[in-house]
Structures are given as structure tokens and as C-alpha cells.
Amino acid sequence: MSPDALVAHALALVEESFIASAGPGGQNVNKVATAVQLRLDVFALRLPPEIYHRLKTLAGSKMTAKGEIVLTARSYRTQEQNREDARKRLAEMLREACNLPAKRAKSRLNRVGKTERLAGKKIRGAVKAGRGKVRLD
């Protein structure tokens, strides 16, 4: 599943609720529930294990024990702006989870490189061995 298809599917499954918000807005804050809380059941997405584990790591404390991601947006003064902000953050988190890191290829050292490295270690060891206390025998 492509990241964009995953995001579209997730946004279709999202549950939204509006809650009272603190912050800018003056008396409007006391009257209107402008903050939005998004809830997404991650198990309903049926993600592959590697993407699920990455999403779980990215979500951190935003993921509940039941497997729900809970995002709260209260930066703006209107419901629409907060709703858009929460959806954007959720989409970004899902896209980031889909970007699996590339496997690192082991570097290969040839025979000459290996002998040079070991010779350098011998020289360095001899230098360090010469730094000991001077004994007067």
C-alpha cells in the first residue's frame, strides 16, 4: 500500500471530537469548543509489522495501550484550522512510518587493506608500550 493510499484510508477511519481549549481566543475560549481530538485505531489499518512498529515508535506517548493514536490540536482559534492541523500531523506521522530505512551494506576490506590495518595497530601498540615507566635495572 502506498503512503498516500494509507493516509487516505486512515483519514477515513479517524474519529473526531471537539473539546474546550485553553490559549488564545479571549472569551471565545469559554464559549466554543475549538480544540480537536483525533482518534485512530491502528489495528483497523492492518499495517505490515515493520510499518506498525515504526509507527508505534514515532507515536510514542500518543499511542494508547489499546492501539489508538490520540492527537490533540489546539494551536488555532477555529475548529477548522485545528482540524486541518491535526489531520496534517497524523498524515505526516503515517508517511514517516512508511519510509523504512535502507539496509546498510557491510563494507568489504581486501587482503592488502587488512594487512595494512594490522601493521598500523602493531606500530601503535609499540608506541604505547614504550610509554611505560622507566625501570633502572
PDB file of C-alpha atoms in Angstrom, residues 1-136:
ATOM      1  CA  MET A   1       0.000   0.000   0.000  1.00  0.00           C
ATOM      2  CA  SER A   2       1.410   3.388  -0.958  1.00  0.00           C
ATOM      3  CA  PRO A   3       1.826   6.062   1.730  1.00  0.00           C
ATOM      4  CA  ASP A   4      -0.827   8.284   0.145  1.00  0.00           C
ATOM      5  CA  ALA A   5      -3.342   5.427  -0.014  1.00  0.00           C
ATOM      6  CA  LEU A   6      -2.583   4.597   3.619  1.00  0.00           C
ATOM      7  CA  VAL A   7      -3.131   8.224   4.662  1.00  0.00           C
ATOM      8  CA  ALA A   8      -6.433   8.390   2.769  1.00  0.00           C
ATOM      9  CA  HIS A   9      -7.598   5.138   4.370  1.00  0.00           C
ATOM     10  CA  ALA A  10      -6.564   6.330   7.843  1.00  0.00           C
ATOM     11  CA  LEU A  11      -8.306   9.693   7.480  1.00  0.00           C
ATOM     12  CA  ALA A  12     -11.491   7.836   6.536  1.00  0.00           C
ATOM     13  CA  LEU A  13     -11.280   5.816   9.789  1.00  0.00           C
ATOM     14  CA  VAL A  14     -10.492   8.778  12.053  1.00  0.00           C
ATOM     15  CA  GLU A  15     -12.921   9.753  14.823  1.00  0.00           C
ATOM     16  CA  GLU A  16     -13.014  13.462  15.679  1.00  0.00           C
ATOM     17  CA  SER A  17     -14.308  15.183  18.775  1.00  0.00           C
ATOM     18  CA  PHE A  18     -14.136  18.841  19.681  1.00  0.00           C
ATOM     19  CA  ILE A  19     -13.131  19.811  23.192  1.00  0.00           C
ATOM     20  CA  ALA A  20     -12.745  23.042  25.119  1.00  0.00           C
ATOM     21  CA  SER A  21      -9.361  24.610  24.588  1.00  0.00           C
ATOM     22  CA  ALA A  22      -7.079  26.850  26.592  1.00  0.00           C
ATOM     23  CA  GLY A  23      -4.957  29.517  24.997  1.00  0.00           C
ATOM     24  CA  PRO A  24      -5.642  32.457  22.677  1.00  0.00           C
ATOM     25  CA  GLY A  25      -9.202  33.476  21.942  1.00  0.00           C
ATOM     26  CA  GLY A  26     -10.317  35.546  24.915  1.00  0.00           C
ATOM     27  CA  GLN A  27     -13.919  34.919  25.966  1.00  0.00           C
ATOM     28  CA  ASN A  28     -14.398  32.829  22.817  1.00  0.00           C
ATOM     29  CA  VAL A  29     -12.413  30.032  24.513  1.00  0.00           C
ATOM     30  CA  ASN A  30     -15.030  29.742  27.239  1.00  0.00           C
ATOM     31  CA  LYS A  31     -17.938  29.505  24.784  1.00  0.00           C
ATOM     32  CA  VAL A  32     -16.730  27.397  21.861  1.00  0.00           C
ATOM     33  CA  ALA A  33     -15.043  24.000  21.809  1.00  0.00           C
ATOM     34  CA  THR A  34     -12.300  24.774  19.288  1.00  0.00           C
ATOM     35  CA  ALA A  35      -9.679  22.133  20.088  1.00  0.00           C
ATOM     36  CA  VAL A  36      -9.949  18.897  18.146  1.00  0.00           C
ATOM     37  CA  GLN A  37      -9.027  15.413  19.298  1.00  0.00           C
ATOM     38  CA  LEU A  38      -8.408  12.773  16.619  1.00  0.00           C
ATOM     39  CA  ARG A  39      -8.537   9.058  17.431  1.00  0.00           C
ATOM     40  CA  LEU A  40      -7.304   6.415  15.029  1.00  0.00           C
ATOM     41  CA  ASP A  41      -7.438   2.678  15.696  1.00  0.00           C
ATOM     42  CA  VAL A  42      -4.118   1.466  14.283  1.00  0.00           C
ATOM     43  CA  PHE A  43      -5.212  -2.180  14.175  1.00  0.00           C
ATOM     44  CA  ALA A  44      -8.045  -1.252  11.775  1.00  0.00           C
ATOM     45  CA  LEU A  45      -5.396  -0.144   9.249  1.00  0.00           C
ATOM     46  CA  ARG A  46      -3.974  -3.709   9.024  1.00  0.00           C
ATOM     47  CA  LEU A  47      -0.383  -2.496   8.678  1.00  0.00           C
ATOM     48  CA  PRO A  48       2.589  -4.747   7.935  1.00  0.00           C
ATOM     49  CA  PRO A  49       4.597  -5.465  11.120  1.00  0.00           C
ATOM     50  CA  GLU A  50       7.624  -3.300  10.210  1.00  0.00           C
ATOM     51  CA  ILE A  51       5.457  -0.250   9.453  1.00  0.00           C
ATOM     52  CA  TYR A  52       3.388  -0.848  12.603  1.00  0.00           C
ATOM     53  CA  HIS A  53       6.474  -0.960  14.832  1.00  0.00           C
ATOM     54  CA  ARG A  54       7.869   2.207  13.241  1.00  0.00           C
ATOM     55  CA  LEU A  55       4.522   3.963  13.715  1.00  0.00           C
ATOM     56  CA  LYS A  56       4.410   2.834  17.339  1.00  0.00           C
ATOM     57  CA  THR A  57       7.883   4.280  17.914  1.00  0.00           C
ATOM     58  CA  LEU A  58       7.008   7.551  16.169  1.00  0.00           C
ATOM     59  CA  ALA A  59       3.723   7.932  18.037  1.00  0.00           C
ATOM     60  CA  GLY A  60       5.324   7.365  21.435  1.00  0.00           C
ATOM     61  CA  SER A  61       3.001   8.517  24.227  1.00  0.00           C
ATOM     62  CA  LYS A  62       0.335   9.478  21.689  1.00  0.00           C
ATOM     63  CA  MET A  63      -0.486   5.755  21.265  1.00  0.00           C
ATOM     64  CA  THR A  64      -2.663   4.149  23.919  1.00  0.00           C
ATOM     65  CA  ALA A  65      -2.392   0.583  25.212  1.00  0.00           C
ATOM     66  CA  LYS A  66      -5.442  -0.333  23.097  1.00  0.00           C
ATOM     67  CA  GLY A  67      -3.613   0.673  19.908  1.00  0.00           C
ATOM     68  CA  GLU A  68      -5.250   4.052  19.337  1.00  0.00           C
ATOM     69  CA  ILE A  69      -3.327   7.127  18.289  1.00  0.00           C
ATOM     70  CA  VAL A  70      -4.752  10.214  20.005  1.00  0.00           C
ATOM     71  CA  LEU A  71      -3.764  13.612  18.611  1.00  0.00           C
ATOM     72  CA  THR A  72      -4.965  16.886  20.091  1.00  0.00           C
ATOM     73  CA  ALA A  73      -4.699  20.155  18.172  1.00  0.00           C
ATOM     74  CA  ARG A  74      -5.397  23.431  19.924  1.00  0.00           C
ATOM     75  CA  SER A  75      -2.981  25.891  18.343  1.00  0.00           C
ATOM     76  CA  TYR A  76      -5.557  27.854  16.372  1.00  0.00           C
ATOM     77  CA  ARG A  77      -8.708  29.786  17.253  1.00  0.00           C
ATOM     78  CA  THR A  78     -11.083  27.945  14.916  1.00  0.00           C
ATOM     79  CA  GLN A  79     -12.243  24.348  14.737  1.00  0.00           C
ATOM     80  CA  GLU A  80     -11.442  24.139  11.023  1.00  0.00           C
ATOM     81  CA  GLN A  81      -7.815  25.214  11.438  1.00  0.00           C
ATOM     82  CA  ASN A  82      -7.266  22.878  14.397  1.00  0.00           C
ATOM     83  CA  ARG A  83      -8.913  20.017  12.498  1.00  0.00           C
ATOM     84  CA  GLU A  84      -6.666  20.628   9.480  1.00  0.00           C
ATOM     85  CA  ASP A  85      -3.582  20.826  11.726  1.00  0.00           C
ATOM     86  CA  ALA A  86      -4.380  17.514  13.469  1.00  0.00           C
ATOM     87  CA  ARG A  87      -5.063  15.739  10.167  1.00  0.00           C
ATOM     88  CA  LYS A  88      -1.821  17.094   8.705  1.00  0.00           C
ATOM     89  CA  ARG A  89       0.177  15.872  11.719  1.00  0.00           C
ATOM     90  CA  LEU A  90      -1.413  12.424  11.505  1.00  0.00           C
ATOM     91  CA  ALA A  91      -0.715  12.190   7.770  1.00  0.00           C
ATOM     92  CA  GLU A  92       2.913  13.204   8.312  1.00  0.00           C
ATOM     93  CA  MET A  93       3.316  10.567  11.042  1.00  0.00           C
ATOM     94  CA  LEU A  94       1.900   7.843   8.774  1.00  0.00           C
ATOM     95  CA  ARG A  95       4.094   8.869   5.828  1.00  0.00           C
ATOM     96  CA  GLU A  96       7.151   8.870   8.077  1.00  0.00           C
ATOM     97  CA  ALA A  97       6.288   5.352   9.291  1.00  0.00           C
ATOM     98  CA  CYS A  98       6.148   4.136   5.673  1.00  0.00           C
ATOM     99  CA  ASN A  99       9.696   5.391   4.974  1.00  0.00           C
ATOM    100  CA  LEU A 100      11.629   2.349   6.121  1.00  0.00           C
ATOM    101  CA  PRO A 101      15.379   2.924   6.465  1.00  0.00           C
ATOM    102  CA  ALA A 102      17.581   1.364   3.793  1.00  0.00           C
ATOM    103  CA  LYS A 103      19.536  -1.710   4.814  1.00  0.00           C
ATOM    104  CA  ARG A 104      23.189  -0.951   5.405  1.00  0.00           C
ATOM    105  CA  ALA A 105      25.565  -2.952   3.235  1.00  0.00           C
ATOM    106  CA  LYS A 106      28.595  -4.301   5.076  1.00  0.00           C
ATOM    107  CA  SER A 107      31.826  -2.814   3.835  1.00  0.00           C
ATOM    108  CA  ARG A 108      34.345  -5.282   2.477  1.00  0.00           C
ATOM    109  CA  LEU A 109      38.046  -4.977   3.150  1.00  0.00           C
ATOM    110  CA  ASN A 110      40.538  -6.601   0.791  1.00  0.00           C
ATOM    111  CA  ARG A 111      43.625  -8.554   1.893  1.00  0.00           C
ATOM    112  CA  VAL A 112      46.066  -5.641   1.427  1.00  0.00           C
ATOM    113  CA  GLY A 113      43.845  -3.274   3.414  1.00  0.00           C
ATOM    114  CA  LYS A 114      43.583  -5.811   6.214  1.00  0.00           C
ATOM    115  CA  THR A 115      47.376  -6.309   6.460  1.00  0.00           C
ATOM    116  CA  GLU A 116      47.958  -2.528   6.426  1.00  0.00           C
ATOM    117  CA  ARG A 117      45.435  -2.054   9.221  1.00  0.00           C
ATOM    118  CA  LEU A 118      47.043  -4.775  11.348  1.00  0.00           C
ATOM    119  CA  ALA A 119      50.535  -3.354  10.716  1.00  0.00           C
ATOM    120  CA  GLY A 120      49.326   0.069  11.841  1.00  0.00           C
ATOM    121  CA  LYS A 121      47.917  -1.468  15.008  1.00  0.00           C
ATOM    122  CA  LYS A 122      51.275  -3.144  15.729  1.00  0.00           C
ATOM    123  CA  ILE A 123      53.117   0.174  15.329  1.00  0.00           C
ATOM    124  CA  ARG A 124      50.622   1.988  17.541  1.00  0.00           C
ATOM    125  CA  GLY A 125      50.884  -0.750  20.184  1.00  0.00           C
ATOM    126  CA  ALA A 126      54.698  -0.456  20.155  1.00  0.00           C
ATOM    127  CA  VAL A 127      54.470   3.322  20.635  1.00  0.00           C
ATOM    128  CA  LYS A 128      52.135   2.896  23.596  1.00  0.00           C
ATOM    129  CA  ALA A 129      54.277   0.122  25.100  1.00  0.00           C
ATOM    130  CA  GLY A 130      57.250   2.494  25.055  1.00  0.00           C
ATOM    131  CA  ARG A 131      55.379   4.975  27.249  1.00  0.00           C
ATOM    132  CA  GLY A 132      55.574   2.876  30.413  1.00  0.00           C
ATOM    133  CA  LYS A 133      57.604   3.651  33.497  1.00  0.00           C
ATOM    134  CA  VAL A 134      61.353   3.582  33.078  1.00  0.00           C
ATOM    135  CA  ARG A 135      62.922   0.812  35.126  1.00  0.00           C
ATOM    136  CA  LEU A 136      66.510   1.107  36.273  1.00  0.00           C
TER     137      LEU A 136
END
